[in-house]
mmCIF file of C-alpha atoms (C1' of nucleotides) in Angstrom:
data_model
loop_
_atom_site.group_PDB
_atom_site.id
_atom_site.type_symbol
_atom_site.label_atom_id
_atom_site.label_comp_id
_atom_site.label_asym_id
_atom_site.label_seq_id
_atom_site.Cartn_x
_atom_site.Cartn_y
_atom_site.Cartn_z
ATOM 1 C CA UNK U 19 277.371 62.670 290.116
ATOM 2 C CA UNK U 20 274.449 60.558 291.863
ATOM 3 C CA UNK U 21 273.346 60.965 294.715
ATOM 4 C CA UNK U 22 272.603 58.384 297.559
ATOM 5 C CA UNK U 23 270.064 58.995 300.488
ATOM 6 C CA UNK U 24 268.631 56.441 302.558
ATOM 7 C CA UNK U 25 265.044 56.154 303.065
ATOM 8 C CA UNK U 26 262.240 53.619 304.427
ATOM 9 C CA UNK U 27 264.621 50.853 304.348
ATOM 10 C CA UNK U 28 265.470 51.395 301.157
ATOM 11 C CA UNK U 29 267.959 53.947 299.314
ATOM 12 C CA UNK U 30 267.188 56.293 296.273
ATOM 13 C CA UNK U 31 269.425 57.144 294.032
ATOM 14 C CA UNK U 32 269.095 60.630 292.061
ATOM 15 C CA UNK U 33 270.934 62.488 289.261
ATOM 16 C CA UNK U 34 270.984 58.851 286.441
ATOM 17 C CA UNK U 35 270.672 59.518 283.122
ATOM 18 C CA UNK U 36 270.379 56.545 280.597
ATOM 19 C CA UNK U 37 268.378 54.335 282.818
ATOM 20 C CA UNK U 38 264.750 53.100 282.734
ATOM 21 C CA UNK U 39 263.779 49.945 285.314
ATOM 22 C CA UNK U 40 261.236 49.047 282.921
ATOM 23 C CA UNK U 41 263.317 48.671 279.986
ATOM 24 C CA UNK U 42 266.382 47.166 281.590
ATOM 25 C CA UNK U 43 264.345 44.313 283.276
ATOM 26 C CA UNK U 44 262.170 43.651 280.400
ATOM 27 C CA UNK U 45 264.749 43.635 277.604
ATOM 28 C CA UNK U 46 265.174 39.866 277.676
ATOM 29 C CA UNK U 47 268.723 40.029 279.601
ATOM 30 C CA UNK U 48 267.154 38.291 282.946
ATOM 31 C CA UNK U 49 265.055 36.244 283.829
ATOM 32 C CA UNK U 50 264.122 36.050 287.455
ATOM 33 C CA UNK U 51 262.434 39.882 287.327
ATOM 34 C CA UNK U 52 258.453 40.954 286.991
ATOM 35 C CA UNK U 53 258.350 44.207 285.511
ATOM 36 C CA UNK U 54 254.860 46.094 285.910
ATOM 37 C CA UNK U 55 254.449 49.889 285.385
ATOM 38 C CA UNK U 56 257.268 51.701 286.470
ATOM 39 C CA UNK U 57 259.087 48.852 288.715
ATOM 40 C CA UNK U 58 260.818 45.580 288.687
ATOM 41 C CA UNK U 59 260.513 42.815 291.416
ATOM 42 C CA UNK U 60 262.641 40.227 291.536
ATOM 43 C CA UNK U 61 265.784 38.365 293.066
ATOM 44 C CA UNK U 62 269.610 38.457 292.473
ATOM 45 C CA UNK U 63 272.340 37.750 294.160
ATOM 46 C CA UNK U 64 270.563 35.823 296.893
ATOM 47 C CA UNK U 65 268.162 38.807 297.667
ATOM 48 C CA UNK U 66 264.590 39.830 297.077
ATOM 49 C CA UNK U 67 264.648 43.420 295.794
ATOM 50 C CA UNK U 68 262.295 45.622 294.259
ATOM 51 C CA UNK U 69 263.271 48.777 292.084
ATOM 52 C CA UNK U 70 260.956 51.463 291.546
ATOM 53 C CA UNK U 71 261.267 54.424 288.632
ATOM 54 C CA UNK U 72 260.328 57.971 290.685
ATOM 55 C CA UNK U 73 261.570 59.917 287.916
ATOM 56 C CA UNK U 74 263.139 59.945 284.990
ATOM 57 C CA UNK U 75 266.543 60.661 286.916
ATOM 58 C CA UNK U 76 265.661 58.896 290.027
ATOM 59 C CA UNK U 77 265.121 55.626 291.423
ATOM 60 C CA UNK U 78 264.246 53.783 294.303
ATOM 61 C CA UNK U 79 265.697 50.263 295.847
ATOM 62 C CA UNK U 80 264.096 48.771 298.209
ATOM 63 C CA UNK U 81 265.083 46.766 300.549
ATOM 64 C CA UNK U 82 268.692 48.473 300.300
ATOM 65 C CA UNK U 83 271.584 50.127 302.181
ATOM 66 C CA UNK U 84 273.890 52.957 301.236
ATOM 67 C CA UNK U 85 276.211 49.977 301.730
ATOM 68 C CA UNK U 86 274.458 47.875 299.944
ATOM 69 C CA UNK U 87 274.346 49.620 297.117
ATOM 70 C CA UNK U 88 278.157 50.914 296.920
ATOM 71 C CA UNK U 89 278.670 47.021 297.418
ATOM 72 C CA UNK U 90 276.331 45.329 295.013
ATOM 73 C CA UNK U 91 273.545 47.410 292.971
ATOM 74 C CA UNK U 92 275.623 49.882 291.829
ATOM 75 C CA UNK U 93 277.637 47.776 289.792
ATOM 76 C CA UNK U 94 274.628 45.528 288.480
ATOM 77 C CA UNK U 95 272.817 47.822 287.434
ATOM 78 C CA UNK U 96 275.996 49.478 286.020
ATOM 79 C CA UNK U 97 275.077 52.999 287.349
ATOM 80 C CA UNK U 98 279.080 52.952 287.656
ATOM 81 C CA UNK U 99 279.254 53.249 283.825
ATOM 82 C CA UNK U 100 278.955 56.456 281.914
ATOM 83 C CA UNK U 101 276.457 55.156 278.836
ATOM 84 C CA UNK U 102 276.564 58.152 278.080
ATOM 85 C CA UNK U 103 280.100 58.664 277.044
ATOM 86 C CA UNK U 104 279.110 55.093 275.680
ATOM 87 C CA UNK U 105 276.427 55.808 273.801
ATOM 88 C CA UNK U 106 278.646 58.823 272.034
ATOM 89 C CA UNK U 107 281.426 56.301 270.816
ATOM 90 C CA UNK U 108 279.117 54.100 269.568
ATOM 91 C CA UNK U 109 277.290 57.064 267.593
ATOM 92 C CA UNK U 110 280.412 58.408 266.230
ATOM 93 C CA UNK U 111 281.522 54.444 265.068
ATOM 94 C CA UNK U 112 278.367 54.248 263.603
ATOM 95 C CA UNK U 113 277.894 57.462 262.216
ATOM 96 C CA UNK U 114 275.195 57.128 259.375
ATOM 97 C CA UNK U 115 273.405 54.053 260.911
ATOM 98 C CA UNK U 116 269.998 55.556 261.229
ATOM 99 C CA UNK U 117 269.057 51.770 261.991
ATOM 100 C CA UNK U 118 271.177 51.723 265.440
ATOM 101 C CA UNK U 119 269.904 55.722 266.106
ATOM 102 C CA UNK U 120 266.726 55.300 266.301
ATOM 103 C CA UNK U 121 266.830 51.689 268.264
ATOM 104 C CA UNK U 122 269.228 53.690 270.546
ATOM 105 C CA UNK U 123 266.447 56.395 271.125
ATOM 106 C CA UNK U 124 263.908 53.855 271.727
ATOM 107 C CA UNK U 125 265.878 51.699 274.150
ATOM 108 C CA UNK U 126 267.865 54.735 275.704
ATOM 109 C CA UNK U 127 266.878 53.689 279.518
ATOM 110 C CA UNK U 128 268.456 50.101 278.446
ATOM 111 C CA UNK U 129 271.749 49.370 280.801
ATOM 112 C CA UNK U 130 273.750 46.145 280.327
ATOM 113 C CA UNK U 131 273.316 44.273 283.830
ATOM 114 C CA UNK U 132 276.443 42.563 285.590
ATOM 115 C CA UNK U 133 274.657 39.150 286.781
ATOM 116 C CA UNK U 134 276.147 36.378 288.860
ATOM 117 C CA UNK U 135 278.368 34.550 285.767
ATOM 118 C CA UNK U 136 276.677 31.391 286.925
ATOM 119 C CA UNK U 137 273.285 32.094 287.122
ATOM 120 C CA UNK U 138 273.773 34.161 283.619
ATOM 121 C CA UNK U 139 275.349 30.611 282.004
ATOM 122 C CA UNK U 140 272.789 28.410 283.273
ATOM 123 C CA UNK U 141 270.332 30.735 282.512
ATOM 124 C CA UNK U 142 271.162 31.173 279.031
ATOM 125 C CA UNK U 143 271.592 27.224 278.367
ATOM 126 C CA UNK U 144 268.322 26.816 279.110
ATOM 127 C CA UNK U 145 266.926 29.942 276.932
ATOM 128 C CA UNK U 146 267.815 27.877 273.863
ATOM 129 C CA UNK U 147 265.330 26.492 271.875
ATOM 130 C CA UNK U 148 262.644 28.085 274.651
ATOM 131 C CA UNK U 149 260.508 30.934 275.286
ATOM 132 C CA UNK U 150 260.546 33.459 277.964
ATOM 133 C CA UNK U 151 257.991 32.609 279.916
ATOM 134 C CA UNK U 152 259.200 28.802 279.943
ATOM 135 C CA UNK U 153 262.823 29.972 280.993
ATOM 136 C CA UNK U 154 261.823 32.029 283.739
ATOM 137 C CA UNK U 155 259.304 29.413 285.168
ATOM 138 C CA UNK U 156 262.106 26.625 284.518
ATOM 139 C CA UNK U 157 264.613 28.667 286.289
ATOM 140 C CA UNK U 158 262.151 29.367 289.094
ATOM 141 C CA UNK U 159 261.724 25.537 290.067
ATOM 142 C CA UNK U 160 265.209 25.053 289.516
ATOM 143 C CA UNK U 161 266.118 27.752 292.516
ATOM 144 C CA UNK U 162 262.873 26.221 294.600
ATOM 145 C CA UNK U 163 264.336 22.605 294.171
ATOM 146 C CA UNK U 164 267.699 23.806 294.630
ATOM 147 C CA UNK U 165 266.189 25.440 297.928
ATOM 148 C CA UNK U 166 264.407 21.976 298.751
ATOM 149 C CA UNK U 167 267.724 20.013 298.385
ATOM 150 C CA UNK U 168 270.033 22.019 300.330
ATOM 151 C CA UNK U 169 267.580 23.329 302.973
ATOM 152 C CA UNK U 170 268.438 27.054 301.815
ATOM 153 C CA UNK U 171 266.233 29.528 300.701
ATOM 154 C CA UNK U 172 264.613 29.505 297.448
ATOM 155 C CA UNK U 173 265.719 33.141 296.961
ATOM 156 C CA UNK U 174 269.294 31.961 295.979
ATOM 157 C CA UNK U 175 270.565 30.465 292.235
ATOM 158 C CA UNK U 176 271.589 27.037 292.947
ATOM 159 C CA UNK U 177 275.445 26.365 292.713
ATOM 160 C CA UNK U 178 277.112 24.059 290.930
ATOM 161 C CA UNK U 179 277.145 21.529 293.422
ATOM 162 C CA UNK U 180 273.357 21.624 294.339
ATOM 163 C CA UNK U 181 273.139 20.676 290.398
ATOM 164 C CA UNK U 182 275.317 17.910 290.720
ATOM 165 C CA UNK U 183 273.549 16.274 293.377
ATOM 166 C CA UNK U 184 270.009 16.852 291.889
ATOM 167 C CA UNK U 185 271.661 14.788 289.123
ATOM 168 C CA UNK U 186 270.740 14.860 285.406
ATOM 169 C CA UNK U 187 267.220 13.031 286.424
ATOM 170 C CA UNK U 188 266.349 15.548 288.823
ATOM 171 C CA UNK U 189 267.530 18.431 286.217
ATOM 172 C CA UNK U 190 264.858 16.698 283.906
ATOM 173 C CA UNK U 191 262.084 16.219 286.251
ATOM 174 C CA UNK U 192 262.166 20.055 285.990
ATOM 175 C CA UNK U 193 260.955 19.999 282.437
ATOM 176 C CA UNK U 194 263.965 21.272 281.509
ATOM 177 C CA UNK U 195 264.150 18.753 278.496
ATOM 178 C CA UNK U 196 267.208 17.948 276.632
ATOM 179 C CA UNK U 197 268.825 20.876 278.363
ATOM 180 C CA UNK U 198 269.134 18.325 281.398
ATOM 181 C CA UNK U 199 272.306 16.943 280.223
ATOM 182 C CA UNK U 200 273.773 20.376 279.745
ATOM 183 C CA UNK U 201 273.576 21.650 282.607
ATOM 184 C CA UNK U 202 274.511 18.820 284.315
ATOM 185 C CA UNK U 203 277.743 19.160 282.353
ATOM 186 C CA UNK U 204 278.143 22.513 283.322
ATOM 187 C CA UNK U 205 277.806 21.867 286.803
ATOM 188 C CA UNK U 206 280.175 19.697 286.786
ATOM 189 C CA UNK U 207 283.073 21.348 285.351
ATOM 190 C CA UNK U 208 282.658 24.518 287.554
ATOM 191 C CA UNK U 209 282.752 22.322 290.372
ATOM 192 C CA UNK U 210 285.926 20.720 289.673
ATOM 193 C CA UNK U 211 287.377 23.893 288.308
ATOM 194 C CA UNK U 212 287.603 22.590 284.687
ATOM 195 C CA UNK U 213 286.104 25.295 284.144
ATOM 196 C CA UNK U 214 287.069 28.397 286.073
ATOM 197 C CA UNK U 215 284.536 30.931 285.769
ATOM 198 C CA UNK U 216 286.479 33.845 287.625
ATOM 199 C CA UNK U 217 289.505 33.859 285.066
ATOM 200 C CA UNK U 218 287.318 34.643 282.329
ATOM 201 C CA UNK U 219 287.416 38.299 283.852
ATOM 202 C CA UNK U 220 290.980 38.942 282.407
ATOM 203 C CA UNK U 221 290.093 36.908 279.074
ATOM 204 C CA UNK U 222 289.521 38.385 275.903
ATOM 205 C CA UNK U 223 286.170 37.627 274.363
ATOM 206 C CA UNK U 224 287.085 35.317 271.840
ATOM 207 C CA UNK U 225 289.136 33.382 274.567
ATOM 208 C CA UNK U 226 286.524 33.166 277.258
ATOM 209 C CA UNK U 227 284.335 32.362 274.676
ATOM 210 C CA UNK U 228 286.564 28.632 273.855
ATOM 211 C CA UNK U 229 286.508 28.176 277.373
ATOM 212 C CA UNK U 230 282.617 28.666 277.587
ATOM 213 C CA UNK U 231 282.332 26.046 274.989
ATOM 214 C CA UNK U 232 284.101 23.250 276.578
ATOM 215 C CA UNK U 233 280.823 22.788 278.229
ATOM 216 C CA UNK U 234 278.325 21.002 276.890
ATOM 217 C CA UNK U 235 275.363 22.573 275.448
ATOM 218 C CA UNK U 236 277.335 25.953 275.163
ATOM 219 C CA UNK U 237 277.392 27.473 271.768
ATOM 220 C CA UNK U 238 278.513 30.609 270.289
ATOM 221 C CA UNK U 239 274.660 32.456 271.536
ATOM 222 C CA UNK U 240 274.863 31.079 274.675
ATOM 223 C CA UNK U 241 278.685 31.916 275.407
ATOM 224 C CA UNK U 242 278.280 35.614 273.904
ATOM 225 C CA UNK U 243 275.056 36.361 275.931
ATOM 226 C CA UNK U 244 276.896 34.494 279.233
ATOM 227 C CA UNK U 245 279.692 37.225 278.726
ATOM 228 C CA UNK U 246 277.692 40.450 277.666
ATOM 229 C CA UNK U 247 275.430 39.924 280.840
ATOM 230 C CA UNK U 248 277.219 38.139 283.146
ATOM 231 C CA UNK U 249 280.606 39.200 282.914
ATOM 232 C CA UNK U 250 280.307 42.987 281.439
ATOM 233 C CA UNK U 251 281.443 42.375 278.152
ATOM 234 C CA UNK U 252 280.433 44.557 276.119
ATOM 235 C CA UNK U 253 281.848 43.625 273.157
ATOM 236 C CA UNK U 254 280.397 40.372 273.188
ATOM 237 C CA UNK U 255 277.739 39.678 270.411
ATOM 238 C CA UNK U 256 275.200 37.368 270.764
ATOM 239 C CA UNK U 257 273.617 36.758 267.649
ATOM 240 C CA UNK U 258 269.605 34.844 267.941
ATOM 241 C CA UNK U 259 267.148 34.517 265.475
ATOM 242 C CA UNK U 260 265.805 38.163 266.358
ATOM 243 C CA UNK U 261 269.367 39.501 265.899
ATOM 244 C CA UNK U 262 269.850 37.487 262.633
ATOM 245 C CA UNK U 263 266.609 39.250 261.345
ATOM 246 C CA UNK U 264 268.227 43.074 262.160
ATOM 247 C CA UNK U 265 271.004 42.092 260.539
ATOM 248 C CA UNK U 266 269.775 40.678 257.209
ATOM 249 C CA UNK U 267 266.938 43.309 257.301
ATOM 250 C CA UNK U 268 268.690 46.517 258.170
ATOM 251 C CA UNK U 269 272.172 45.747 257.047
ATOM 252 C CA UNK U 270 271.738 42.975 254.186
ATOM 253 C CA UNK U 271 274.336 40.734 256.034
ATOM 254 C CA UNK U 272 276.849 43.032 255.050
ATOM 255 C CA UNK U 273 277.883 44.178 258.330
ATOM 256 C CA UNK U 274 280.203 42.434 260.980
ATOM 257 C CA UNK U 275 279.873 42.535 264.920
ATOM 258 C CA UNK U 276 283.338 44.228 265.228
ATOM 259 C CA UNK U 277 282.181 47.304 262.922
ATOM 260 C CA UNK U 278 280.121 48.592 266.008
ATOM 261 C CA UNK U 279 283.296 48.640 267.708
ATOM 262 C CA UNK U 280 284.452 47.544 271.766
ATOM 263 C CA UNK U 281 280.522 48.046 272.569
ATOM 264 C CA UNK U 282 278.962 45.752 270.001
ATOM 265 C CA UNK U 283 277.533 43.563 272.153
ATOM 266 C CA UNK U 284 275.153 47.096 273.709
ATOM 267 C CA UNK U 285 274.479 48.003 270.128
ATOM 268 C CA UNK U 286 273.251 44.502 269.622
ATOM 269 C CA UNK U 287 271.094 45.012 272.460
ATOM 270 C CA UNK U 288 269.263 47.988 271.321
ATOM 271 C CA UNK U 289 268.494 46.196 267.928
ATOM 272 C CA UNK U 290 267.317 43.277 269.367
ATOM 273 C CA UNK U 291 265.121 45.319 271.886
ATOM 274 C CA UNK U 292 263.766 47.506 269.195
ATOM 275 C CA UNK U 293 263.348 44.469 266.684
ATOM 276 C CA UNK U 294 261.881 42.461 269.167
ATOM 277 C CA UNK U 295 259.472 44.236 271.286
ATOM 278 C CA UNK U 296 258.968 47.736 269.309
ATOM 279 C CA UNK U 297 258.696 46.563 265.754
ATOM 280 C CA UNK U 298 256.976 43.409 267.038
ATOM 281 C "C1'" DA Q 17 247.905 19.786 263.771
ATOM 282 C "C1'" DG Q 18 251.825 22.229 263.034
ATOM 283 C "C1'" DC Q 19 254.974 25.915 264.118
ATOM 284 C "C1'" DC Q 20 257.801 28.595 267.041
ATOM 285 C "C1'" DA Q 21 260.713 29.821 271.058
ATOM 286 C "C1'" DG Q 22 267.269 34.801 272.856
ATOM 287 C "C1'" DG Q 23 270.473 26.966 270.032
ATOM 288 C "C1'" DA Q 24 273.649 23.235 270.054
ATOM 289 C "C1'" DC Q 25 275.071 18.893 268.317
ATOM 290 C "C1'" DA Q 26 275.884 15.068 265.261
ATOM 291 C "C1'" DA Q 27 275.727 13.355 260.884
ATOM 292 C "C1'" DG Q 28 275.809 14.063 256.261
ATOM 293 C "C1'" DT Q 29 277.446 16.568 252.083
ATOM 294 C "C1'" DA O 1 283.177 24.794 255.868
ATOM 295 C "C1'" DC O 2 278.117 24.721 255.151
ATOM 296 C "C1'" DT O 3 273.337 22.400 255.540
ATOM 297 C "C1'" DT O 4 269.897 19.326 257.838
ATOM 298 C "C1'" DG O 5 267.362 16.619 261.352
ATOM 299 C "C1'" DT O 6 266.942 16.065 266.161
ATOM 300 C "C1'" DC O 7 266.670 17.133 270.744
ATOM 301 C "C1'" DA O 8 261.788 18.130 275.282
ATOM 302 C "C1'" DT O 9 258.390 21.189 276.370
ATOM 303 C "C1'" DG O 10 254.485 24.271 276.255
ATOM 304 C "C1'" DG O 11 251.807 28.046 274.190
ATOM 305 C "C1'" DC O 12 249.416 29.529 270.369
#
DNA sequence: AGCCAGGACAAGT
DNA sequence: ACTTGTCATGGC
């Protein structure tokens, strides 16, 4: 059970297990996040929040409410989630994978965020083909322009209809490249409902997946990692060049995404952070 | 200078 | 169904 005390404006939460601010923020599932020594700054949902590790089984949100965080940060950062009834099924799937063990003990504090859907898709259309770095500045002028446009605070992700008017031009005046187009496209079928991002909820993967695609721009990758961090499915299995290496190096290609079972898309994450920023 | 980055698309086999 | 060149941009 956590507990939840208020203090300095902010609230701590005590008694997690599974969780590490560092590695959550830094595991290449967001973008709009600084992580330095044992805290993340950043902005979601249309807020400026830091989170700070005190412990091992504590942290500390700031600025926060108890109601707050019942309301928003609790489900997230998925502290509503028991990873570690999680992490069991996925040990007892994959019994004899020493692969997935040891990238599981490596990236234990790792938790699966639940982003705004939104943000997550246009975030991920313009991660392809890109670098960190380059996606998180690109995403950065795209909220400050966004900000400029509608008079609103540069804290906030741009909706759909602040893309729309900034137009495909102003999309590429961002250096944001052939991507311009795409999200332009996407933009414009949220906004006329063509695409309905709150029924993909009750969809399976695979069929939230064909709807993600309608857009242009949106791929297999970009759909998978648009529903494993932006919608809390955790089956879904986004598979990038890092991902491709883990599974041609530790499994010879002979493994599918559905033999790690309803929480692929976690397992996935684990290999990718251990492939990517452990091994190197 | 050339290659790579949390890819997708169109055109060609 | 599978392979290949192309798409902007910036860092190395």
């Amino acid at each position: 059970m956590l507990k939840i005390k208020s203090e300095n404006g902010g609230v701590r939460v005590g008694g997690i297990t599974f969780f590490d601010v560092t590695q959550t923020f830094d595991c290449g599932q967001c973008f709009r996040f600084t992580v330095e020594e044992n805290r993340a700054a950043g902005f979601a949902f249309g807020r400026e929040v830091t989170l700070t590790q005190l412990s091992e089984n504590e942290i500390y949100i700031n600025p926060c409410t108890e109601k707050e965080y019942r309301e928003l940060w609790e489900r997230y950062l998925s502290l509503d989630t028991d990873y570690g009834a999680i992490r069991a099924e996925l040990k007892s799937i994959r019994r004899d994978d020493e692969k997935l063990a040891l990238a599981m003990e490596t990236g234990r504090g790792i938790r699966i965020l639940r982003q705004d859907p939104w943000e997550t898709l246009c975030s991920f259309i313009i991660s392809q083909n890109n670098n960190i770095p380059r996606i998180k500045k690109i995403i950065d002028s795209l909220c400050r322009a966004g900000a400029e446009l509608t008079g609103g605070s540069p804290v906030a992700f741009p909706g759909p209809d602040a893309l729309v008017r900034m137009g495909t031009e102003g999309l590429f005046a961002l250096r944001t490249g052939f991507r311009a187009a795409y999200l332009y496209d996407a933009a414009c079928k949220v906004l006329s409902g063509e695409v309905e991002l709150g029924g993909l909820f009750g969809m399976s993967c695979a069929e939230a997946e064909t709807e993600l695609c309608r857009i242009k721009g949106v791929g297999p990758k970009v759909a998978a990692c648009t529903l494993l961090f932006g919608f809390g499915k955790l089956d879904a299995f986004p598979i990038d060049v890092w991902v491709r290496r883990v599974l041609t190096e530790y499994y010879g290609d002979s493994v599918a995404p559905s033999s790690f079972g309803r929480y692929a898309g976690l397992a996935q994450q684990y290999l990718f952070y251990h492939r990517r920023y452990v091994e190197g």
